[in-house]
Amino acid sequence: MPGTMSAGTMRRLASSMQSTSTGSLPDYGAQIVDPYRLLEDDLHGIYEDIRSELERNTNQPELNTIATYYFDGQGKALRPMVAILMAKAVAMISEMIHSASLIHDDVIDQSDFRRGKPSVNVLWNHKKVAMAGDFILAVASMMIARLRSDEVTLVLSQVVTDLVQGEFMQLGSKETENERFAHYLTKTYRKTASLIANSVKAVALLSGADETTSELAFQYGRNLGLSFQLVDDLLDFVSSIQS
Ligand code: FPP
Ligand code: MG
């Protein structure tokens, strides 16, 4: 019975889980996937953090002792495991979409360096580089499909639509001077904030959040993304007028 299963039994059950796959897809069935091992580091601090949070909120030692009693690391941590796995899947997908877009962007911008090393377009021909960007996006799309959530698929597909449109807006526009800031904000939302906002929203949706909470998550990501890009552009601007 799941309610009485020990962490060890859960681990063995997870290890014995098999899946089948066909064609050229990777054969996940041949691999032993133990979710607890996958998340060992992430789960490690959970109980410690809960205990400190409870302790921080009371000056009554006995209340603290009782309240922290079950947080001894002996639980199955099923809920945190599922929540972290979902968040981790979306984090991977989000970073893959981001990198695919940077690969294309480096070709478009004919960039020389990225993150302290020669950019891909310097090292390989543009056709192959574009294919590599598409490949990352294709694998990310399969990972999205595996989440089996139509809502999340829509949310993350919107990101790709936004990224392309944001980049397209940056390629040239005919806005008048007083439309320029609105254009800049829309472009910034599409190029930067949409990925953060919709990734956070996807995690909220996967963890079963209601509409209000997933909208709050979206707004948090949107505002964080917009402010991050505003500061980044300001720093670029300041350094370009100083040099
Ligand atoms: C960096 O801009 C570029 C982006 C954040 C998005 C680029 C989007 C595309 C090329 C559309 C295609 C998208 C996919 C998913 C294939 P930047 O040049 O202002 O910043 P940088 O200094 O980091 O290059
Ligand atoms: Mg660029």
mmCIF file of C-alpha atoms and ligand atoms in Angstrom:
data_model
loop_
_atom_site.group_PDB
_atom_site.id
_atom_site.type_symbol
_atom_site.label_atom_id
_atom_site.label_comp_id
_atom_site.label_asym_id
_atom_site.label_seq_id
_atom_site.Cartn_x
_atom_site.Cartn_y
_atom_site.Cartn_z
ATOM 1 C CA MET A 1 0.000 0.000 0.000
ATOM 2 C CA PRO A 2 1.539 3.338 -1.036
ATOM 3 C CA GLY A 3 0.770 4.943 2.349
ATOM 4 C CA THR A 4 2.929 2.430 4.198
ATOM 5 C CA MET A 5 5.734 2.078 1.671
ATOM 6 C CA SER A 6 9.194 2.891 2.972
ATOM 7 C CA ALA A 7 11.578 5.161 1.101
ATOM 8 C CA GLY A 8 13.645 2.070 0.203
ATOM 9 C CA THR A 9 10.626 0.258 -1.260
ATOM 10 C CA MET A 10 9.736 3.372 -3.245
ATOM 11 C CA ARG A 11 13.295 3.515 -4.572
ATOM 12 C CA ARG A 12 13.222 -0.145 -5.623
ATOM 13 C CA LEU A 13 9.807 0.341 -7.244
ATOM 14 C CA ALA A 14 11.078 3.351 -9.167
ATOM 15 C CA SER A 15 14.188 1.426 -10.193
ATOM 16 C CA SER A 16 12.148 -1.432 -11.584
ATOM 17 C CA MET A 17 9.898 0.836 -13.659
ATOM 18 C CA GLN A 18 10.256 0.030 -17.346
ATOM 19 C CA SER A 19 9.038 1.904 -20.379
ATOM 20 C CA THR A 20 9.077 0.999 -24.039
ATOM 21 C CA SER A 21 10.104 3.123 -26.974
ATOM 22 C CA THR A 22 10.424 2.611 -30.704
ATOM 23 C CA GLY A 23 12.211 3.953 -33.755
ATOM 24 C CA SER A 24 15.142 6.285 -33.328
ATOM 25 C CA LEU A 25 14.057 7.595 -29.945
ATOM 26 C CA PRO A 26 16.363 6.907 -26.994
ATOM 27 C CA ASP A 27 15.506 3.668 -25.234
ATOM 28 C CA TYR A 28 14.611 4.907 -21.770
ATOM 29 C CA GLY A 29 13.351 1.417 -20.908
ATOM 30 C CA ALA A 30 16.915 0.111 -20.754
ATOM 31 C CA GLN A 31 17.876 2.684 -18.161
ATOM 32 C CA ILE A 32 17.138 2.469 -14.474
ATOM 33 C CA VAL A 33 15.622 5.793 -13.479
ATOM 34 C CA ASP A 34 15.540 6.414 -9.765
ATOM 35 C CA PRO A 35 13.877 9.769 -9.107
ATOM 36 C CA TYR A 36 15.320 9.930 -5.588
ATOM 37 C CA ARG A 37 18.870 9.609 -6.891
ATOM 38 C CA LEU A 38 18.161 12.156 -9.618
ATOM 39 C CA LEU A 39 17.159 14.639 -6.938
ATOM 40 C CA GLU A 40 19.456 13.629 -4.107
ATOM 41 C CA ASP A 41 21.046 17.061 -3.789
ATOM 42 C CA ASP A 42 17.781 18.973 -4.157
ATOM 43 C CA LEU A 43 15.947 16.849 -1.594
ATOM 44 C CA HIS A 44 18.819 16.820 0.836
ATOM 45 C CA GLY A 45 18.226 20.270 2.304
ATOM 46 C CA ILE A 46 14.426 20.225 2.295
ATOM 47 C CA TYR A 47 13.861 18.897 5.822
ATOM 48 C CA GLU A 48 16.673 20.962 7.244
ATOM 49 C CA ASP A 49 15.179 24.094 5.692
ATOM 50 C CA ILE A 50 11.692 23.263 7.008
ATOM 51 C CA ARG A 51 13.112 22.724 10.508
ATOM 52 C CA SER A 52 14.982 26.049 10.432
ATOM 53 C CA GLU A 53 11.905 27.873 9.141
ATOM 54 C CA LEU A 54 9.799 26.489 12.018
ATOM 55 C CA GLU A 55 12.504 27.215 14.577
ATOM 56 C CA ARG A 56 12.903 30.776 13.326
ATOM 57 C CA ASN A 57 9.224 31.407 14.017
ATOM 58 C CA THR A 58 8.968 30.359 17.636
ATOM 59 C CA ASN A 59 10.815 30.983 20.878
ATOM 60 C CA GLN A 60 9.058 28.062 22.601
ATOM 61 C CA PRO A 61 11.415 25.067 22.553
ATOM 62 C CA GLU A 62 8.736 22.456 23.244
ATOM 63 C CA LEU A 63 6.514 23.708 20.417
ATOM 64 C CA ASN A 64 9.544 23.603 18.128
ATOM 65 C CA THR A 65 10.409 20.039 19.230
ATOM 66 C CA ILE A 66 6.905 18.740 18.495
ATOM 67 C CA ALA A 67 6.489 20.683 15.261
ATOM 68 C CA THR A 68 9.795 19.481 13.841
ATOM 69 C CA TYR A 69 9.321 15.880 15.041
ATOM 70 C CA TYR A 70 8.231 14.422 11.696
ATOM 71 C CA PHE A 71 10.721 16.430 9.668
ATOM 72 C CA ASP A 72 13.541 13.992 10.405
ATOM 73 C CA GLY A 73 14.312 12.999 6.814
ATOM 74 C CA GLN A 74 12.635 9.594 7.188
ATOM 75 C CA GLY A 75 9.599 10.470 5.052
ATOM 76 C CA LYS A 76 9.258 9.458 1.403
ATOM 77 C CA ALA A 77 9.305 13.120 0.351
ATOM 78 C CA LEU A 78 6.926 12.141 -2.440
ATOM 79 C CA ARG A 79 5.394 15.620 -2.801
ATOM 80 C CA PRO A 80 8.670 17.545 -2.885
ATOM 81 C CA MET A 81 10.068 14.922 -5.262
ATOM 82 C CA VAL A 82 7.207 15.344 -7.746
ATOM 83 C CA ALA A 83 7.263 19.151 -7.417
ATOM 84 C CA ILE A 84 11.038 19.368 -7.905
ATOM 85 C CA LEU A 85 10.991 16.901 -10.813
ATOM 86 C CA MET A 86 8.358 18.996 -12.584
ATOM 87 C CA ALA A 87 10.243 22.223 -11.910
ATOM 88 C CA LYS A 88 13.475 20.602 -13.071
ATOM 89 C CA ALA A 89 11.894 19.413 -16.345
ATOM 90 C CA VAL A 90 10.593 22.916 -17.074
ATOM 91 C CA ALA A 91 13.958 24.466 -16.059
ATOM 92 C CA MET A 92 15.758 22.196 -18.557
ATOM 93 C CA ILE A 93 13.271 22.961 -21.340
ATOM 94 C CA SER A 94 13.432 26.672 -20.621
ATOM 95 C CA GLU A 95 17.233 26.752 -20.756
ATOM 96 C CA MET A 96 17.219 24.693 -23.987
ATOM 97 C CA ILE A 97 14.781 27.097 -25.689
ATOM 98 C CA HIS A 98 16.978 29.985 -24.509
ATOM 99 C CA SER A 99 20.186 28.411 -25.865
ATOM 100 C CA ALA A 100 18.541 27.499 -29.194
ATOM 101 C CA SER A 101 17.515 31.128 -29.576
ATOM 102 C CA LEU A 102 21.031 32.345 -28.722
ATOM 103 C CA ILE A 103 22.547 30.060 -31.378
ATOM 104 C CA HIS A 104 20.258 31.599 -34.014
ATOM 105 C CA ASP A 105 20.878 35.060 -32.609
ATOM 106 C CA ASP A 106 24.651 34.651 -32.866
ATOM 107 C CA VAL A 107 24.315 33.799 -36.552
ATOM 108 C CA ILE A 108 22.019 36.792 -37.142
ATOM 109 C CA ASP A 109 24.242 39.174 -35.145
ATOM 110 C CA GLN A 110 27.463 37.676 -36.550
ATOM 111 C CA SER A 111 28.713 37.610 -33.020
ATOM 112 C CA ASP A 112 32.349 36.921 -32.089
ATOM 113 C CA PHE A 113 32.137 35.808 -28.475
ATOM 114 C CA ARG A 114 29.586 34.494 -26.055
ATOM 115 C CA ARG A 115 30.242 33.801 -22.389
ATOM 116 C CA GLY A 116 33.972 34.242 -22.795
ATOM 117 C CA LYS A 117 34.434 31.803 -25.684
ATOM 118 C CA PRO A 118 34.184 32.065 -29.475
ATOM 119 C CA SER A 119 30.544 31.909 -30.498
ATOM 120 C CA VAL A 120 29.231 28.941 -32.492
ATOM 121 C CA ASN A 121 29.041 30.874 -35.776
ATOM 122 C CA VAL A 122 32.790 31.534 -35.587
ATOM 123 C CA LEU A 123 33.621 27.845 -35.187
ATOM 124 C CA TRP A 124 31.141 26.152 -37.568
ATOM 125 C CA ASN A 125 29.383 27.015 -40.796
ATOM 126 C CA HIS A 126 26.072 28.860 -40.503
ATOM 127 C CA LYS A 127 23.933 26.112 -42.032
ATOM 128 C CA LYS A 128 25.152 23.555 -39.494
ATOM 129 C CA VAL A 129 24.832 26.032 -36.645
ATOM 130 C CA ALA A 130 21.217 26.815 -37.597
ATOM 131 C CA MET A 131 20.492 23.056 -37.687
ATOM 132 C CA ALA A 132 22.014 22.638 -34.227
ATOM 133 C CA GLY A 133 19.726 25.392 -32.898
ATOM 134 C CA ASP A 134 16.728 23.643 -34.476
ATOM 135 C CA PHE A 135 17.864 20.322 -33.019
ATOM 136 C CA ILE A 136 17.950 21.718 -29.480
ATOM 137 C CA LEU A 137 14.476 23.139 -30.033
ATOM 138 C CA ALA A 138 13.205 19.816 -31.397
ATOM 139 C CA VAL A 139 14.509 17.864 -28.401
ATOM 140 C CA ALA A 140 13.001 20.475 -26.059
ATOM 141 C CA SER A 141 9.677 20.023 -27.905
ATOM 142 C CA MET A 142 9.775 16.263 -27.290
ATOM 143 C CA MET A 143 10.446 16.943 -23.625
ATOM 144 C CA ILE A 144 7.419 19.269 -23.547
ATOM 145 C CA ALA A 145 5.272 16.565 -25.177
ATOM 146 C CA ARG A 146 6.395 14.065 -22.535
ATOM 147 C CA LEU A 147 4.907 16.290 -19.828
ATOM 148 C CA ARG A 148 1.486 15.358 -21.259
ATOM 149 C CA SER A 149 -0.087 18.718 -20.497
ATOM 150 C CA ASP A 150 -1.897 20.589 -23.272
ATOM 151 C CA GLU A 151 -1.884 23.757 -21.175
ATOM 152 C CA VAL A 152 1.872 23.642 -20.623
ATOM 153 C CA THR A 153 2.466 22.813 -24.302
ATOM 154 C CA LEU A 154 0.508 25.934 -25.251
ATOM 155 C CA VAL A 155 2.306 28.119 -22.725
ATOM 156 C CA LEU A 156 5.779 26.998 -23.841
ATOM 157 C CA SER A 157 4.903 27.164 -27.559
ATOM 158 C CA GLN A 158 3.831 30.767 -27.000
ATOM 159 C CA VAL A 159 7.389 31.446 -25.790
ATOM 160 C CA VAL A 160 8.900 30.312 -29.117
ATOM 161 C CA THR A 161 6.356 32.441 -31.018
ATOM 162 C CA ASP A 162 7.280 35.425 -28.841
ATOM 163 C CA LEU A 163 11.030 34.877 -29.249
ATOM 164 C CA VAL A 164 10.800 34.837 -33.040
ATOM 165 C CA GLN A 165 8.574 37.931 -33.072
ATOM 166 C CA GLY A 166 10.796 39.758 -30.595
ATOM 167 C CA GLU A 167 13.878 39.072 -32.701
ATOM 168 C CA PHE A 168 11.986 40.091 -35.829
ATOM 169 C CA MET A 169 10.970 43.402 -34.191
ATOM 170 C CA GLN A 170 14.620 44.037 -33.383
ATOM 171 C CA LEU A 171 15.637 43.527 -37.014
ATOM 172 C CA GLY A 172 13.996 46.804 -37.970
ATOM 173 C CA SER A 173 10.926 48.880 -37.316
ATOM 174 C CA LYS A 174 9.250 52.004 -38.500
ATOM 175 C CA GLU A 175 7.817 53.318 -35.246
ATOM 176 C CA THR A 176 7.709 57.046 -34.559
ATOM 177 C CA GLU A 177 9.664 58.549 -31.694
ATOM 178 C CA ASN A 178 6.775 58.485 -29.202
ATOM 179 C CA GLU A 179 5.977 54.872 -30.089
ATOM 180 C CA ARG A 180 9.574 53.863 -29.468
ATOM 181 C CA PHE A 181 9.312 53.024 -25.772
ATOM 182 C CA ALA A 182 6.145 50.962 -26.264
ATOM 183 C CA HIS A 183 7.927 49.129 -29.098
ATOM 184 C CA TYR A 184 10.961 48.583 -26.875
ATOM 185 C CA LEU A 185 8.810 47.166 -24.047
ATOM 186 C CA THR A 186 6.899 44.799 -26.358
ATOM 187 C CA LYS A 187 10.157 43.634 -27.925
ATOM 188 C CA THR A 188 11.722 43.183 -24.489
ATOM 189 C CA TYR A 189 8.745 41.195 -23.267
ATOM 190 C CA ARG A 190 8.906 38.918 -26.301
ATOM 191 C CA LYS A 191 12.674 38.476 -26.380
ATOM 192 C CA THR A 192 13.347 38.140 -22.665
ATOM 193 C CA ALA A 193 10.400 38.256 -20.281
ATOM 194 C CA SER A 194 8.063 35.806 -22.035
ATOM 195 C CA LEU A 195 10.404 32.843 -21.500
ATOM 196 C CA ILE A 196 10.804 33.574 -17.789
ATOM 197 C CA ALA A 197 7.092 34.405 -17.242
ATOM 198 C CA ASN A 198 5.785 31.365 -19.088
ATOM 199 C CA SER A 199 8.353 28.972 -17.581
ATOM 200 C CA VAL A 200 7.328 30.020 -14.077
ATOM 201 C CA LYS A 201 3.671 29.709 -15.099
ATOM 202 C CA ALA A 202 4.328 26.219 -16.517
ATOM 203 C CA VAL A 203 5.799 25.089 -13.180
ATOM 204 C CA ALA A 204 2.758 26.516 -11.374
ATOM 205 C CA LEU A 205 0.379 24.719 -13.768
ATOM 206 C CA LEU A 206 2.232 21.421 -13.390
ATOM 207 C CA SER A 207 2.076 21.656 -9.623
ATOM 208 C CA GLY A 208 -1.706 22.033 -9.844
ATOM 209 C CA ALA A 209 -1.955 25.734 -9.010
ATOM 210 C CA ASP A 210 -5.278 27.497 -9.644
ATOM 211 C CA GLU A 211 -5.667 30.212 -12.284
ATOM 212 C CA THR A 212 -5.008 33.088 -9.867
ATOM 213 C CA THR A 213 -1.762 31.560 -8.627
ATOM 214 C CA SER A 214 -0.497 30.656 -12.091
ATOM 215 C CA GLU A 215 -1.298 34.204 -13.268
ATOM 216 C CA LEU A 216 0.627 35.597 -10.259
ATOM 217 C CA ALA A 217 3.549 33.342 -11.167
ATOM 218 C CA PHE A 218 3.372 34.634 -14.748
ATOM 219 C CA GLN A 219 3.350 38.276 -13.597
ATOM 220 C CA TYR A 220 6.292 37.652 -11.277
ATOM 221 C CA GLY A 221 8.317 36.167 -14.161
ATOM 222 C CA ARG A 222 7.234 38.941 -16.529
ATOM 223 C CA ASN A 223 8.260 41.737 -14.156
ATOM 224 C CA LEU A 224 11.528 40.005 -13.297
ATOM 225 C CA GLY A 225 12.299 39.508 -16.999
ATOM 226 C CA LEU A 226 11.473 43.093 -17.945
ATOM 227 C CA SER A 227 13.513 44.582 -15.098
ATOM 228 C CA PHE A 228 16.454 42.253 -15.777
ATOM 229 C CA GLN A 229 16.538 43.333 -19.450
ATOM 230 C CA LEU A 230 16.085 47.044 -18.629
ATOM 231 C CA VAL A 231 19.100 46.938 -16.303
ATOM 232 C CA ASP A 232 21.119 44.866 -18.807
ATOM 233 C CA ASP A 233 20.365 47.322 -21.637
ATOM 234 C CA LEU A 234 21.165 50.296 -19.413
ATOM 235 C CA LEU A 235 24.549 48.793 -18.475
ATOM 236 C CA ASP A 236 25.262 48.085 -22.184
ATOM 237 C CA PHE A 237 24.300 51.648 -23.048
ATOM 238 C CA VAL A 238 26.465 53.165 -20.305
ATOM 239 C CA SER A 239 29.487 51.035 -21.243
ATOM 240 C CA SER A 240 29.035 51.852 -24.959
ATOM 241 C CA ILE A 241 29.059 55.638 -24.356
ATOM 242 C CA GLN A 242 32.076 55.311 -22.058
ATOM 243 C CA SER A 243 34.149 53.392 -24.591
HETATM 244 C C1 FPP B 1 19.688 37.720 -27.674
HETATM 245 O O1 FPP B 1 19.592 39.042 -28.055
HETATM 246 C C2 FPP B 1 18.603 36.970 -28.352
HETATM 247 C C3 FPP B 1 17.441 36.521 -27.801
HETATM 248 C C4 FPP B 1 17.161 36.677 -26.347
HETATM 249 C C5 FPP B 1 16.365 35.824 -28.592
HETATM 250 C C6 FPP B 1 16.700 35.497 -30.032
HETATM 251 C C7 FPP B 1 15.554 34.840 -30.755
HETATM 252 C C8 FPP B 1 15.649 34.309 -31.990
HETATM 253 C C9 FPP B 1 16.893 34.312 -32.781
HETATM 254 C C10 FPP B 1 14.422 33.708 -32.613
HETATM 255 C C11 FPP B 1 14.587 32.223 -32.835
HETATM 256 C C12 FPP B 1 14.216 31.462 -31.598
HETATM 257 C C13 FPP B 1 14.337 30.125 -31.400
HETATM 258 C C14 FPP B 1 13.842 29.517 -30.150
HETATM 259 C C15 FPP B 1 14.974 29.224 -32.396
HETATM 260 P P1 FPP B 1 20.784 40.085 -28.086
HETATM 261 O O2 FPP B 1 21.487 39.995 -29.385
HETATM 262 O O3 FPP B 1 20.156 41.397 -27.765
HETATM 263 O O4 FPP B 1 21.674 39.654 -26.882
HETATM 264 P P2 FPP B 1 23.133 39.074 -26.864
HETATM 265 O O5 FPP B 1 24.025 40.248 -26.602
HETATM 266 O O6 FPP B 1 23.147 38.098 -25.727
HETATM 267 O O7 FPP B 1 23.422 38.444 -28.182
HETATM 268 MG MG MG B 2 23.083 38.940 -30.132
#
